[in-house]
Tab-separated table of C-alpha atoms and ligand atoms in Angstrom:
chain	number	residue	atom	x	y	z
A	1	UNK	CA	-7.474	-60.944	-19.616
A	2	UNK	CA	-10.012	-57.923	-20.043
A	3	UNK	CA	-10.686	-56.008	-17.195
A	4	UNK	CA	-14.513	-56.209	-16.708
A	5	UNK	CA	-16.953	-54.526	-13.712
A	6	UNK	CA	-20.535	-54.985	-13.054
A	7	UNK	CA	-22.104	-51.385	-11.748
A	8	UNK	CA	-25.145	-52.356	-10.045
A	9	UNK	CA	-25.834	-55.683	-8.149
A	10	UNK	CA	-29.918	-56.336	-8.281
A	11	UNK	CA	-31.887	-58.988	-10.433
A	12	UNK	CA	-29.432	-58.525	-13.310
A	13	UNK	CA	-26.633	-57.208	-11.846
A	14	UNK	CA	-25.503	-60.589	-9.109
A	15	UNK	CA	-26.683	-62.978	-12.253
A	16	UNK	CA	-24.253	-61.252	-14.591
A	17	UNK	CA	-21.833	-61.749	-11.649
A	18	UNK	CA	-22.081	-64.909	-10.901
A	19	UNK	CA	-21.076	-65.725	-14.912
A	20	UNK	CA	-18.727	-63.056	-15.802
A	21	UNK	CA	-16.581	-64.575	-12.411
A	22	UNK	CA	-16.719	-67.654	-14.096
A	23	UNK	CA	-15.051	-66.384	-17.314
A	24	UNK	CA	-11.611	-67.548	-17.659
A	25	UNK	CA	-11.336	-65.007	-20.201
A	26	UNK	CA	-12.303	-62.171	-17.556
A	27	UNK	CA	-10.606	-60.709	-14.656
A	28	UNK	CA	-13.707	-60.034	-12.804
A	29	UNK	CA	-13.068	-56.356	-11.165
A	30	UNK	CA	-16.511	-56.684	-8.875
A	31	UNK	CA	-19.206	-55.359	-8.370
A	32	UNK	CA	-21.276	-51.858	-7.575
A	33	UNK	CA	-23.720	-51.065	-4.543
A	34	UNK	CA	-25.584	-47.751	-4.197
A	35	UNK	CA	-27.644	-49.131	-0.702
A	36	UNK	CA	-26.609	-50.662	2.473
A	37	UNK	CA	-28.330	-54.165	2.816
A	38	UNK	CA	-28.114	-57.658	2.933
A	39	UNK	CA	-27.611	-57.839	-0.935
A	40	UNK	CA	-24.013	-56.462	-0.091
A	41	UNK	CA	-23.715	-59.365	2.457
A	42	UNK	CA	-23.844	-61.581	-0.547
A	43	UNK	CA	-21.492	-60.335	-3.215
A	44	UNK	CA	-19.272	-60.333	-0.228
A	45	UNK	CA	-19.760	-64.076	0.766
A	46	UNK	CA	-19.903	-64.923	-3.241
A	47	UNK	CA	-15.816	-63.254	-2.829
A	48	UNK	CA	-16.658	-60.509	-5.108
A	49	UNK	CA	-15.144	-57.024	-4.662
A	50	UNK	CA	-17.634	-54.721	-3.901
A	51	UNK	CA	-17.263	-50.288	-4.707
A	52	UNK	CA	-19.448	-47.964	-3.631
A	53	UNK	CA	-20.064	-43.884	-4.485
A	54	UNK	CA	-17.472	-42.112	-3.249
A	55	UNK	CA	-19.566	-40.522	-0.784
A	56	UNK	CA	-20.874	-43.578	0.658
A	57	UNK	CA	-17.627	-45.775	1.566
A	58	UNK	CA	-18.235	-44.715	4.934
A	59	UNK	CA	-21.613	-45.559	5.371
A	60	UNK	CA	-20.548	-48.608	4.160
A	61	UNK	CA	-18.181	-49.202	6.787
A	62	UNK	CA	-20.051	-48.048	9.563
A	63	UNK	CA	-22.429	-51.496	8.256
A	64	UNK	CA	-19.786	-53.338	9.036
A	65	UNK	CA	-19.324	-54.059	5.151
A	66	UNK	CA	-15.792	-54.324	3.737
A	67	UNK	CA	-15.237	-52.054	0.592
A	68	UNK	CA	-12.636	-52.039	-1.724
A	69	UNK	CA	-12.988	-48.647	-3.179
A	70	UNK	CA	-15.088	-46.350	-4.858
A	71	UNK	CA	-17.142	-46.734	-8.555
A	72	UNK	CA	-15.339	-44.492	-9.936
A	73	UNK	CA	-11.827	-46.181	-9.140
A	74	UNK	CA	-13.606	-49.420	-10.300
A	75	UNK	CA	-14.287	-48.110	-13.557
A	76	UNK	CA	-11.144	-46.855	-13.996
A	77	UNK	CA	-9.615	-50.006	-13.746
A	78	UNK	CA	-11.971	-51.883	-15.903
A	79	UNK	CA	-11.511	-51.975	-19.851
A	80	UNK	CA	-15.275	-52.515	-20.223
A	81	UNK	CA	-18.118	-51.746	-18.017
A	82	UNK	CA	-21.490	-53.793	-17.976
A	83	UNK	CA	-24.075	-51.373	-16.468
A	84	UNK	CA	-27.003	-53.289	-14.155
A	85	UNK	CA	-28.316	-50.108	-13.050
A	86	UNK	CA	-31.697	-49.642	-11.984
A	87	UNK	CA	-34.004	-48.652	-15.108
A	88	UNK	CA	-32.845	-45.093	-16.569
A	89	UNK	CA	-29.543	-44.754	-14.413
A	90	UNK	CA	-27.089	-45.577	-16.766
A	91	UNK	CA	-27.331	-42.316	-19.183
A	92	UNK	CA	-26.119	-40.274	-15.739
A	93	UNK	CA	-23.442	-43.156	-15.091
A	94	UNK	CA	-22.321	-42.885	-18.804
A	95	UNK	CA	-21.926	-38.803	-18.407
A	96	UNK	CA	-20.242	-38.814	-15.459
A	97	UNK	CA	-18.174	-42.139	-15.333
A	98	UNK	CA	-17.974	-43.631	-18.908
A	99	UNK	CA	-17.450	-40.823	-21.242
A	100	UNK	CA	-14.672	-39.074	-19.052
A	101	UNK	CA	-12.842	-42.106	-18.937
A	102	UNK	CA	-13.555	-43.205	-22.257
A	103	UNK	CA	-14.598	-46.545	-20.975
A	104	UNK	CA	-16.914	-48.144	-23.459
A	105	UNK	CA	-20.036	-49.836	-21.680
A	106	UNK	CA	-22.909	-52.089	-22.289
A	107	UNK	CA	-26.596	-51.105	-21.255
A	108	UNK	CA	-29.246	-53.251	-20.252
A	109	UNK	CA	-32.785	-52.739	-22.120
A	110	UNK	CA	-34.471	-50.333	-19.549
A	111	UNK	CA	-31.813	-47.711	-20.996
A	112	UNK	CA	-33.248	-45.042	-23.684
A	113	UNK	CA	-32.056	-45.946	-27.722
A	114	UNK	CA	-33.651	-42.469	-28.679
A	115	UNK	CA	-34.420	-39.232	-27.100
A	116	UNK	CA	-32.281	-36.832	-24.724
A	117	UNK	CA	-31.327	-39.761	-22.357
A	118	UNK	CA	-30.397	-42.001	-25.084
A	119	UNK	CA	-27.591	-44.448	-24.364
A	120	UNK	CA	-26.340	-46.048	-27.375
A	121	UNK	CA	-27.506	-46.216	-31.184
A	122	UNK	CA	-27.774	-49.969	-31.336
A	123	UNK	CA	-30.116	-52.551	-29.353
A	124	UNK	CA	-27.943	-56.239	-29.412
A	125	UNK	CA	-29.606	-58.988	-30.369
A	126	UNK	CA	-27.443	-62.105	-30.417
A	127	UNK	CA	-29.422	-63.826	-32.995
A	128	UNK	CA	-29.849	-61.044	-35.341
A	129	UNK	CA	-27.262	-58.142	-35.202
A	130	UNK	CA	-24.676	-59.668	-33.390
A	131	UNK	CA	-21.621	-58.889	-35.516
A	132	UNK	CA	-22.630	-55.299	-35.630
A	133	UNK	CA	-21.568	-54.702	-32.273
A	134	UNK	CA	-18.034	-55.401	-32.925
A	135	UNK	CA	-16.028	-53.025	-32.056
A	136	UNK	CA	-18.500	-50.356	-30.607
A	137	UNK	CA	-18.326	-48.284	-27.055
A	138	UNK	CA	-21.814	-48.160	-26.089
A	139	UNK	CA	-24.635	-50.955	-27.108
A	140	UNK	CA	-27.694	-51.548	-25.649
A	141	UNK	CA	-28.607	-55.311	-24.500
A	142	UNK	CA	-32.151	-55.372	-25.102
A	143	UNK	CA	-34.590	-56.448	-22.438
A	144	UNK	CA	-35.826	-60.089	-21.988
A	145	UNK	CA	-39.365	-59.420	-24.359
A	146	UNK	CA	-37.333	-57.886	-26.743
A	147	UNK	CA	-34.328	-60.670	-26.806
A	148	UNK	CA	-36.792	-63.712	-26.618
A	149	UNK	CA	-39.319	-61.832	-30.136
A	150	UNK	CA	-35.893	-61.368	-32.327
A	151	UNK	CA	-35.054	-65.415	-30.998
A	152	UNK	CA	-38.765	-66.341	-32.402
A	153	UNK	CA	-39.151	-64.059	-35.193
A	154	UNK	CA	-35.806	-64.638	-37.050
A	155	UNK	CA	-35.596	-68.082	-37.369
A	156	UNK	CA	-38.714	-67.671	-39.189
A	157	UNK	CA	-37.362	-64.800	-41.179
A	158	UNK	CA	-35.112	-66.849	-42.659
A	159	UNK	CA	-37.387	-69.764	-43.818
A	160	UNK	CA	-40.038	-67.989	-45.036
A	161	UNK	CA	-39.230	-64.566	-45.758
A	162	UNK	CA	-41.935	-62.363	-47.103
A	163	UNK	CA	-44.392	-65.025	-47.361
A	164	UNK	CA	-45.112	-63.382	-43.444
A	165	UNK	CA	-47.280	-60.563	-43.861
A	166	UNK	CA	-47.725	-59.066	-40.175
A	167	UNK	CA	-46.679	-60.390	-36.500
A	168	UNK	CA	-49.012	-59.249	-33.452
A	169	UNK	CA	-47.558	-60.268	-30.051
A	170	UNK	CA	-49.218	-60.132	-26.439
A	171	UNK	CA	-46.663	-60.088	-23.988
A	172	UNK	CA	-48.454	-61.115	-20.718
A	173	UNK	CA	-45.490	-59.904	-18.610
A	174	UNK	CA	-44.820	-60.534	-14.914
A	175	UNK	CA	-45.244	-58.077	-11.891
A	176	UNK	CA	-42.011	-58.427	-10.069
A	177	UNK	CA	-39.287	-60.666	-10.516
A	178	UNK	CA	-38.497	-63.878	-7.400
A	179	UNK	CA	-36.370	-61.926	-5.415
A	180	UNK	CA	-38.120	-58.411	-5.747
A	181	UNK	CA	-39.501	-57.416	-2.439
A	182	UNK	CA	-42.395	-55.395	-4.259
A	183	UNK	CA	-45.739	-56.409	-3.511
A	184	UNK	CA	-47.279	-57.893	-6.988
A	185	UNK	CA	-50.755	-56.048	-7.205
A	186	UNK	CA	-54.102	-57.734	-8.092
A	187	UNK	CA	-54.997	-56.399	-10.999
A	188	UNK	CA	-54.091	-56.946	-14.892
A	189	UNK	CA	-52.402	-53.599	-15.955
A	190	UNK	CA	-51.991	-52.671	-19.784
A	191	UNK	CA	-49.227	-50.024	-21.070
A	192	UNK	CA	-50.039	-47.572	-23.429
A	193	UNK	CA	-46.937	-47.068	-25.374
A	194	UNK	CA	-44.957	-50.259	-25.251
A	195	UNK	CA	-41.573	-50.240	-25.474
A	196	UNK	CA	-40.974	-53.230	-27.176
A	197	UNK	CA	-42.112	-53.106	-30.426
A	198	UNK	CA	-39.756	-50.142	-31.436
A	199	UNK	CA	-36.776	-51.663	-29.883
A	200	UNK	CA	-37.396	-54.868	-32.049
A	201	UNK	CA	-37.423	-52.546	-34.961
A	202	UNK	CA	-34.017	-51.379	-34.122
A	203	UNK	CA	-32.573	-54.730	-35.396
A	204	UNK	CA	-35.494	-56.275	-37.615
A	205	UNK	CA	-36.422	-52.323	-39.083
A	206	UNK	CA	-39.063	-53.845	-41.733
A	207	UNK	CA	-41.086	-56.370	-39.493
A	208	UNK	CA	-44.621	-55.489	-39.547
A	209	UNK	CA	-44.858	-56.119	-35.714
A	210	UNK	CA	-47.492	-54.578	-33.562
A	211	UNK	CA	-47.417	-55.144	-29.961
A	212	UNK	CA	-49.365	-54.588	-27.004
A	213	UNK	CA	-47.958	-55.510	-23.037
A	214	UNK	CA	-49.820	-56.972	-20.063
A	215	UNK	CA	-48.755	-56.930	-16.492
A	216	UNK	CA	-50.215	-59.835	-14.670
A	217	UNK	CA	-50.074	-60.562	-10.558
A	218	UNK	CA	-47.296	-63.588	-11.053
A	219	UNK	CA	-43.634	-63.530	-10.620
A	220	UNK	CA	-43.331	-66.868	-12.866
A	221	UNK	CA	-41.869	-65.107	-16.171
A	222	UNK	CA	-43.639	-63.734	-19.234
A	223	UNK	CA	-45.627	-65.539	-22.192
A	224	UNK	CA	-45.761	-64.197	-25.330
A	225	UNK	CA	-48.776	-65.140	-27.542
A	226	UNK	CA	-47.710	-64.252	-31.269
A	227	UNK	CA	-50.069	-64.677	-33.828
A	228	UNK	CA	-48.252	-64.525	-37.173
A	229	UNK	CA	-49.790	-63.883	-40.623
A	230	UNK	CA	-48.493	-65.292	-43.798
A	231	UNK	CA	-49.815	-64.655	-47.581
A	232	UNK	CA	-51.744	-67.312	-48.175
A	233	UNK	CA	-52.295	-70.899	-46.267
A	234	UNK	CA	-49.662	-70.571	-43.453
A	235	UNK	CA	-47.242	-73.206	-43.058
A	236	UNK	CA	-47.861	-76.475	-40.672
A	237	UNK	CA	-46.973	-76.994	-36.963
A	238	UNK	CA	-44.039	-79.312	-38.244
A	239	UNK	CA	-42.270	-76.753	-40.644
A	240	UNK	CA	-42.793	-74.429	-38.020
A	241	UNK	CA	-41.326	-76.138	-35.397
A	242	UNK	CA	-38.661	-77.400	-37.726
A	243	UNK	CA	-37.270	-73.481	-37.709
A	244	UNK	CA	-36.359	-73.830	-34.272
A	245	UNK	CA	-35.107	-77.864	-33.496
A	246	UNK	CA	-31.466	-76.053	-33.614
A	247	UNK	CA	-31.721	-73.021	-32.275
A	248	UNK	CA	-29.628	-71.915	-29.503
A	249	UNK	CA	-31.734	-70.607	-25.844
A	250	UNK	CA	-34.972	-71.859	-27.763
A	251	UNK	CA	-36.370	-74.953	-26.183
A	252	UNK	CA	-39.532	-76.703	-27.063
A	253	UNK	CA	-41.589	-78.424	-24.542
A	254	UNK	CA	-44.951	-80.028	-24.235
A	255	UNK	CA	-46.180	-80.879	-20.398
A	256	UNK	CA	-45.757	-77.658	-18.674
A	257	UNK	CA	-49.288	-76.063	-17.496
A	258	UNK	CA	-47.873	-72.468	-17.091
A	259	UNK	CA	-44.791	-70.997	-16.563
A	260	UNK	CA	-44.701	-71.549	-12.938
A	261	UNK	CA	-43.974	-75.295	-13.795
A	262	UNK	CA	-40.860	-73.899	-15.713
A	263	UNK	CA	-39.741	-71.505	-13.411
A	264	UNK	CA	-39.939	-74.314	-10.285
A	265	UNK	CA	-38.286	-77.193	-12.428
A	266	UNK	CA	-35.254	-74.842	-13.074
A	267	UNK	CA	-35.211	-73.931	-9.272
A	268	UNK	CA	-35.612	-77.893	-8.153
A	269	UNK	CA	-32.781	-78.879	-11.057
A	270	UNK	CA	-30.210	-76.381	-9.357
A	271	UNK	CA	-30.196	-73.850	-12.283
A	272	UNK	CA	-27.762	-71.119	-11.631
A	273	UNK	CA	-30.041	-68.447	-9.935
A	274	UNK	CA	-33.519	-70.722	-11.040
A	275	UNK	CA	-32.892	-69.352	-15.061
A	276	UNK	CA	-33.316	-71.580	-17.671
A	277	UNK	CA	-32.013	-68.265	-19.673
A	278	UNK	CA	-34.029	-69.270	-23.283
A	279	UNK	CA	-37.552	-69.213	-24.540
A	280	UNK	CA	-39.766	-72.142	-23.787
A	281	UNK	CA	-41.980	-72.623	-27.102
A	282	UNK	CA	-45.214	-74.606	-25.804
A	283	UNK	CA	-45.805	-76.877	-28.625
A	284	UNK	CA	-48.988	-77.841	-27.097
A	285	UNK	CA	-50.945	-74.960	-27.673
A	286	UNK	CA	-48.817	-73.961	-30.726
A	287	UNK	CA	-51.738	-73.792	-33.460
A	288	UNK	CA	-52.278	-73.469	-37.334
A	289	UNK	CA	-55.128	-71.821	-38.557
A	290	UNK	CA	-55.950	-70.626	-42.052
A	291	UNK	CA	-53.104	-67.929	-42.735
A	292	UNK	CA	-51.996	-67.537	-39.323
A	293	UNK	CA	-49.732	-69.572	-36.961
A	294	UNK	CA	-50.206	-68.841	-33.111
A	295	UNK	CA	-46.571	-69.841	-31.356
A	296	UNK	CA	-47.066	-69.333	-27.241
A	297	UNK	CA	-43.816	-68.837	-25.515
A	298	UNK	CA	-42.416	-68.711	-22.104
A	299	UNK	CA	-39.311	-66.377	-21.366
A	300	UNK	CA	-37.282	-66.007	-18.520
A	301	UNK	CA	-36.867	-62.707	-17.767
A	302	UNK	CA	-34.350	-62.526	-15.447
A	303	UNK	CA	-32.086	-65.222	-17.080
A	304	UNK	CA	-32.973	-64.237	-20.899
A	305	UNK	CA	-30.618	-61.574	-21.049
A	306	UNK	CA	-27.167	-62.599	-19.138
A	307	UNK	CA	-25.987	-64.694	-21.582
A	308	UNK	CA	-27.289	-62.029	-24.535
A	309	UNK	CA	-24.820	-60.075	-22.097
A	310	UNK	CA	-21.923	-62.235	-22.426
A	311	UNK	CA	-22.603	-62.286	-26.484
A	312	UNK	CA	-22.567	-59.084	-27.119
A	313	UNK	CA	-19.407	-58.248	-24.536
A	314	UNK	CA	-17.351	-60.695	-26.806
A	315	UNK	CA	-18.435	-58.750	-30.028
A	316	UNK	CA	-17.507	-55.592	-28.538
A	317	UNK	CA	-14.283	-56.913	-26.853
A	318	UNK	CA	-13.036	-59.510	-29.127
A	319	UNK	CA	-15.011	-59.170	-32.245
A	320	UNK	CA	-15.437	-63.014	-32.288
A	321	UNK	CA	-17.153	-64.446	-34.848
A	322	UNK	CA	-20.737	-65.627	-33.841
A	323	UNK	CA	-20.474	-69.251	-33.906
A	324	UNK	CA	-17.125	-69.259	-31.810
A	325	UNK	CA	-19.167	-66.764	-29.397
A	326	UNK	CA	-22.004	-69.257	-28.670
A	327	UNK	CA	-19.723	-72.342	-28.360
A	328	UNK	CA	-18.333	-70.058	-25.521
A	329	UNK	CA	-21.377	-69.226	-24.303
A	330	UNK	CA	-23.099	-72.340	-24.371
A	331	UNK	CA	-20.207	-73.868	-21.817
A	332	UNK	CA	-20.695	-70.778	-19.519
A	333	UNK	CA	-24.291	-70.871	-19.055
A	334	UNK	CA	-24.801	-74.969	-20.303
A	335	UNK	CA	-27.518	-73.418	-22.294
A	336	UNK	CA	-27.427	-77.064	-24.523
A	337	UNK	CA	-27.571	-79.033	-21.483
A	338	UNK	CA	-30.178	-77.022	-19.503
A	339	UNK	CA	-32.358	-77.434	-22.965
A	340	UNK	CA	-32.379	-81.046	-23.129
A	341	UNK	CA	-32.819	-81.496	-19.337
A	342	UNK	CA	-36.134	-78.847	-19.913
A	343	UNK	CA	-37.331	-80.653	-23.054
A	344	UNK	CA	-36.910	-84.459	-21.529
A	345	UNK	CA	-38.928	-82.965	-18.004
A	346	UNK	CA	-41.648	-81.442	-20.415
A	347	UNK	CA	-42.131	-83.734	-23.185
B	1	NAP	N1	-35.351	-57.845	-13.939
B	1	NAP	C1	-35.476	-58.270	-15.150
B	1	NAP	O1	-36.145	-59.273	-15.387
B	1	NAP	C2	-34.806	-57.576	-16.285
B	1	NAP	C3	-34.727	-58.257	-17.499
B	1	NAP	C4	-34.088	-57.661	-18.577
B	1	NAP	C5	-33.556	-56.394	-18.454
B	1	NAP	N2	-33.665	-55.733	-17.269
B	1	NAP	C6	-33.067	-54.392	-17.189
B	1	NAP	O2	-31.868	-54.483	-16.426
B	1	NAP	C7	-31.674	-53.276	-15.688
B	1	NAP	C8	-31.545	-53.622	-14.211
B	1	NAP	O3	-32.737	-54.241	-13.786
B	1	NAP	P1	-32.829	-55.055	-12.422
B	1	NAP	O4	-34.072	-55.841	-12.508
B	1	NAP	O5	-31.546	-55.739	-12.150
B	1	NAP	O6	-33.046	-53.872	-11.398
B	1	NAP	P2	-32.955	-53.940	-9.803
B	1	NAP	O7	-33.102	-55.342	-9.325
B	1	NAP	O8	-33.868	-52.898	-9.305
B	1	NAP	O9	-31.457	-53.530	-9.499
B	1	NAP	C9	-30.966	-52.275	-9.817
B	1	NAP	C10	-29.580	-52.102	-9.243
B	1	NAP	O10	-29.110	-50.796	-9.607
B	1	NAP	C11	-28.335	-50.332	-8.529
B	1	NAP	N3	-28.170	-48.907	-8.664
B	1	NAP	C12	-28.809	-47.889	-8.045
B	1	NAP	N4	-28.319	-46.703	-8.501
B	1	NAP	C13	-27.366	-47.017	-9.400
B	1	NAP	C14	-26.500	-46.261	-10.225
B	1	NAP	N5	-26.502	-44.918	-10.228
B	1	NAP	N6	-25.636	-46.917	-11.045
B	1	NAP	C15	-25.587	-48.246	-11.081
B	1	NAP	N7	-26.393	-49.024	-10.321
B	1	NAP	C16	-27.272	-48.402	-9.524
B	1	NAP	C17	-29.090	-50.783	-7.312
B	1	NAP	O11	-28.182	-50.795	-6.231
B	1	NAP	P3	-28.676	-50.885	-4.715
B	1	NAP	O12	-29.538	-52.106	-4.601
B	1	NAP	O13	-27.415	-51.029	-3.965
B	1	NAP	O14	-29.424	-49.630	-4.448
B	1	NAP	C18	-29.491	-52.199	-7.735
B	1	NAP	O15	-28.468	-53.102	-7.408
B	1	NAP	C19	-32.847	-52.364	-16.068
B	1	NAP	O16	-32.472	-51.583	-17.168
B	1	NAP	C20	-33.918	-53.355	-16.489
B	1	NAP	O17	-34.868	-52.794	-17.354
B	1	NAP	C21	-34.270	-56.306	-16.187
């Protein structure tokens, strides 16, 4: 059994929880919380065990919270930490927990790859790099835009190689996730220096991929609009689609208006947490035009990247090979099942 602990408990955190408890391969140390709310109320009444900062187990208390020790005991414990802390925490957690315990860790994608506060020198993708995390301390899991482009863009790699000349994506990306208590603001924001298109490069280096990020007022997931140019007359919507009939956390669906359809079907089927944790391609609006195929896809942020999370902590841990991985995966998370049930709703 491999010791494993989940340091930080928000939108990624309690979802990688609620698996990684599940994992009969895991003894599931518990969980981390840095503020005294109802969140902690939770993990308790989900029977995890929750650790706090040293500083804080009284605080804690005084809540009327039971604790069973402090972060740093927790990590000590665990033979592999999976960090959920809040966007650019985890380089401090790594310095002063991680590294001094040699504990090796995996990142989620709001963690630095380059620069003084970088974390790791690989970004996971389970699709494309997946065996190259075997073995290593510290990997990145890279965020829900950046898992759901490598799902798209390799399968379509691999069929038609350099006959693709360039790949622009629009990610039209959420405000705040369901549970956030954030206001979503009325206004369409733009980013100047995506992230995203650099942290795709870190596992397909020679796509020609230029990207550009929306923030919309929704909570409903992102859409991607890629439009992808080949040399010549691009293939048709068929041999397009064909690239992606078998692929694992893709589904394709027809009926859906938006992604608020998605999002509500997974919450009225009883989804773990409302994910459908894949890519929705929308076949309806998936077009062919001269040289260029335009794919729009739905992905679920929040659920996208917990089972990318459970891939890449079996490469590191158990340097499984990939197939054996996703059968394992697949009966955590039901991905296969949750695909058909999405594809027969939406058809
Ligand atoms: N939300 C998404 O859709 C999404 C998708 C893909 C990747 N990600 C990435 O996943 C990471 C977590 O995002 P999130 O949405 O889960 O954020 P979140 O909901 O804001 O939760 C952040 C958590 O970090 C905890 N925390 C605070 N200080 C910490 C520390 N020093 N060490 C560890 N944990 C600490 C917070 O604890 P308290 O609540 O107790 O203060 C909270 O539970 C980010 O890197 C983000 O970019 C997010």
């Amino acid at each position: 059994m491999v010791r494993v602990f989940i340091n930080g408990y928000g939108n990624i955190g309690r979802r990688l929880a609620t698996a990684l408890s599940m994992d009969k391969e895991v003894q599931f140390v518990g969980i981390a919380k840095y503020t005294v709310d109802d969140k902690v109320k939770e993990a308790l009444e989900n029977r995890f065990n929750v650790y706090v900062p040293e500083e804080m187990i009284s605080a804690f208390k005084e809540g009327g919270f039971s604790v069973t020790g402090s972060v740093k005991d927790a990590v000590k414990q665990s033979n592999i930490v999976i960090d959920a802390a809040k966007e650019g925490e985890g380089y401090d957690n790594k310095k002063s927990l991680y590294e001094p315990m040699n504990k090796p860790a995996i990142f989620q994608g709001g963690e630095d790859r380059h620069g003084d506060r970088a974390v790791a020198d690989m970004i996971h993708n389970s699709r494309v790099n997946y065996s190259k995390a075997a073995g290593r301390t510290y990997v990145i899991q890279g965020s829900c835009n950046v898992s759901g482009m490598g799902r798209v863009m390799q399968p379509l790699i691999e069929k038609f190689g350099d006959r693709i000349r360039r790949y622009d994506v629009e990610l039209v990306r959420r405000w705040a996730d369901l549970e956030d208590s954030k206001a979503v603001k009325d206004s369409i924001e733009w980013d100047r220096n995506p992230h995203h298109q650099d942290d795709v490069k870190d596992f397909i280096s020679n796509a020609n991929l230029y990207v550009d990020a929306f923030k919309v007022p929704s909570r409903m997931m992102h859409l991607h609009q890629m439009f992808i140019r080949f040399s010549g007359k691009a293939p048709t919507k068929d041999k397009i689609l064909e690239c992606f009939r078998n692929e694992f956390g893709v589904a394709i669906i027809s009926s859906a208006k938006g992604t608020g359809d998605v999002r509500k079907k997974a919450i009225e089927l009883g989804f773990a947490h409302g994910d459908t944790n894949m890519v929705h391609i929308h076949q309806d609006i998936l077009r062919v035009q001269d040289d260029t195929v335009k794919i729009a896809y739905s992905d679920d942020q929040t659920g996208m990247v917990i089972p990318e999370n459970h891939m890449l902590f079996q490469s590191m841990v158990f340097k499984r090979p990939r197939e054996e991985a996703m059968k394992r995966t697949d009966s955590l998370f039901q991905m296969s099942k949750k695909r058909r049930i999405l594809e027969e709703e939406f058809k």
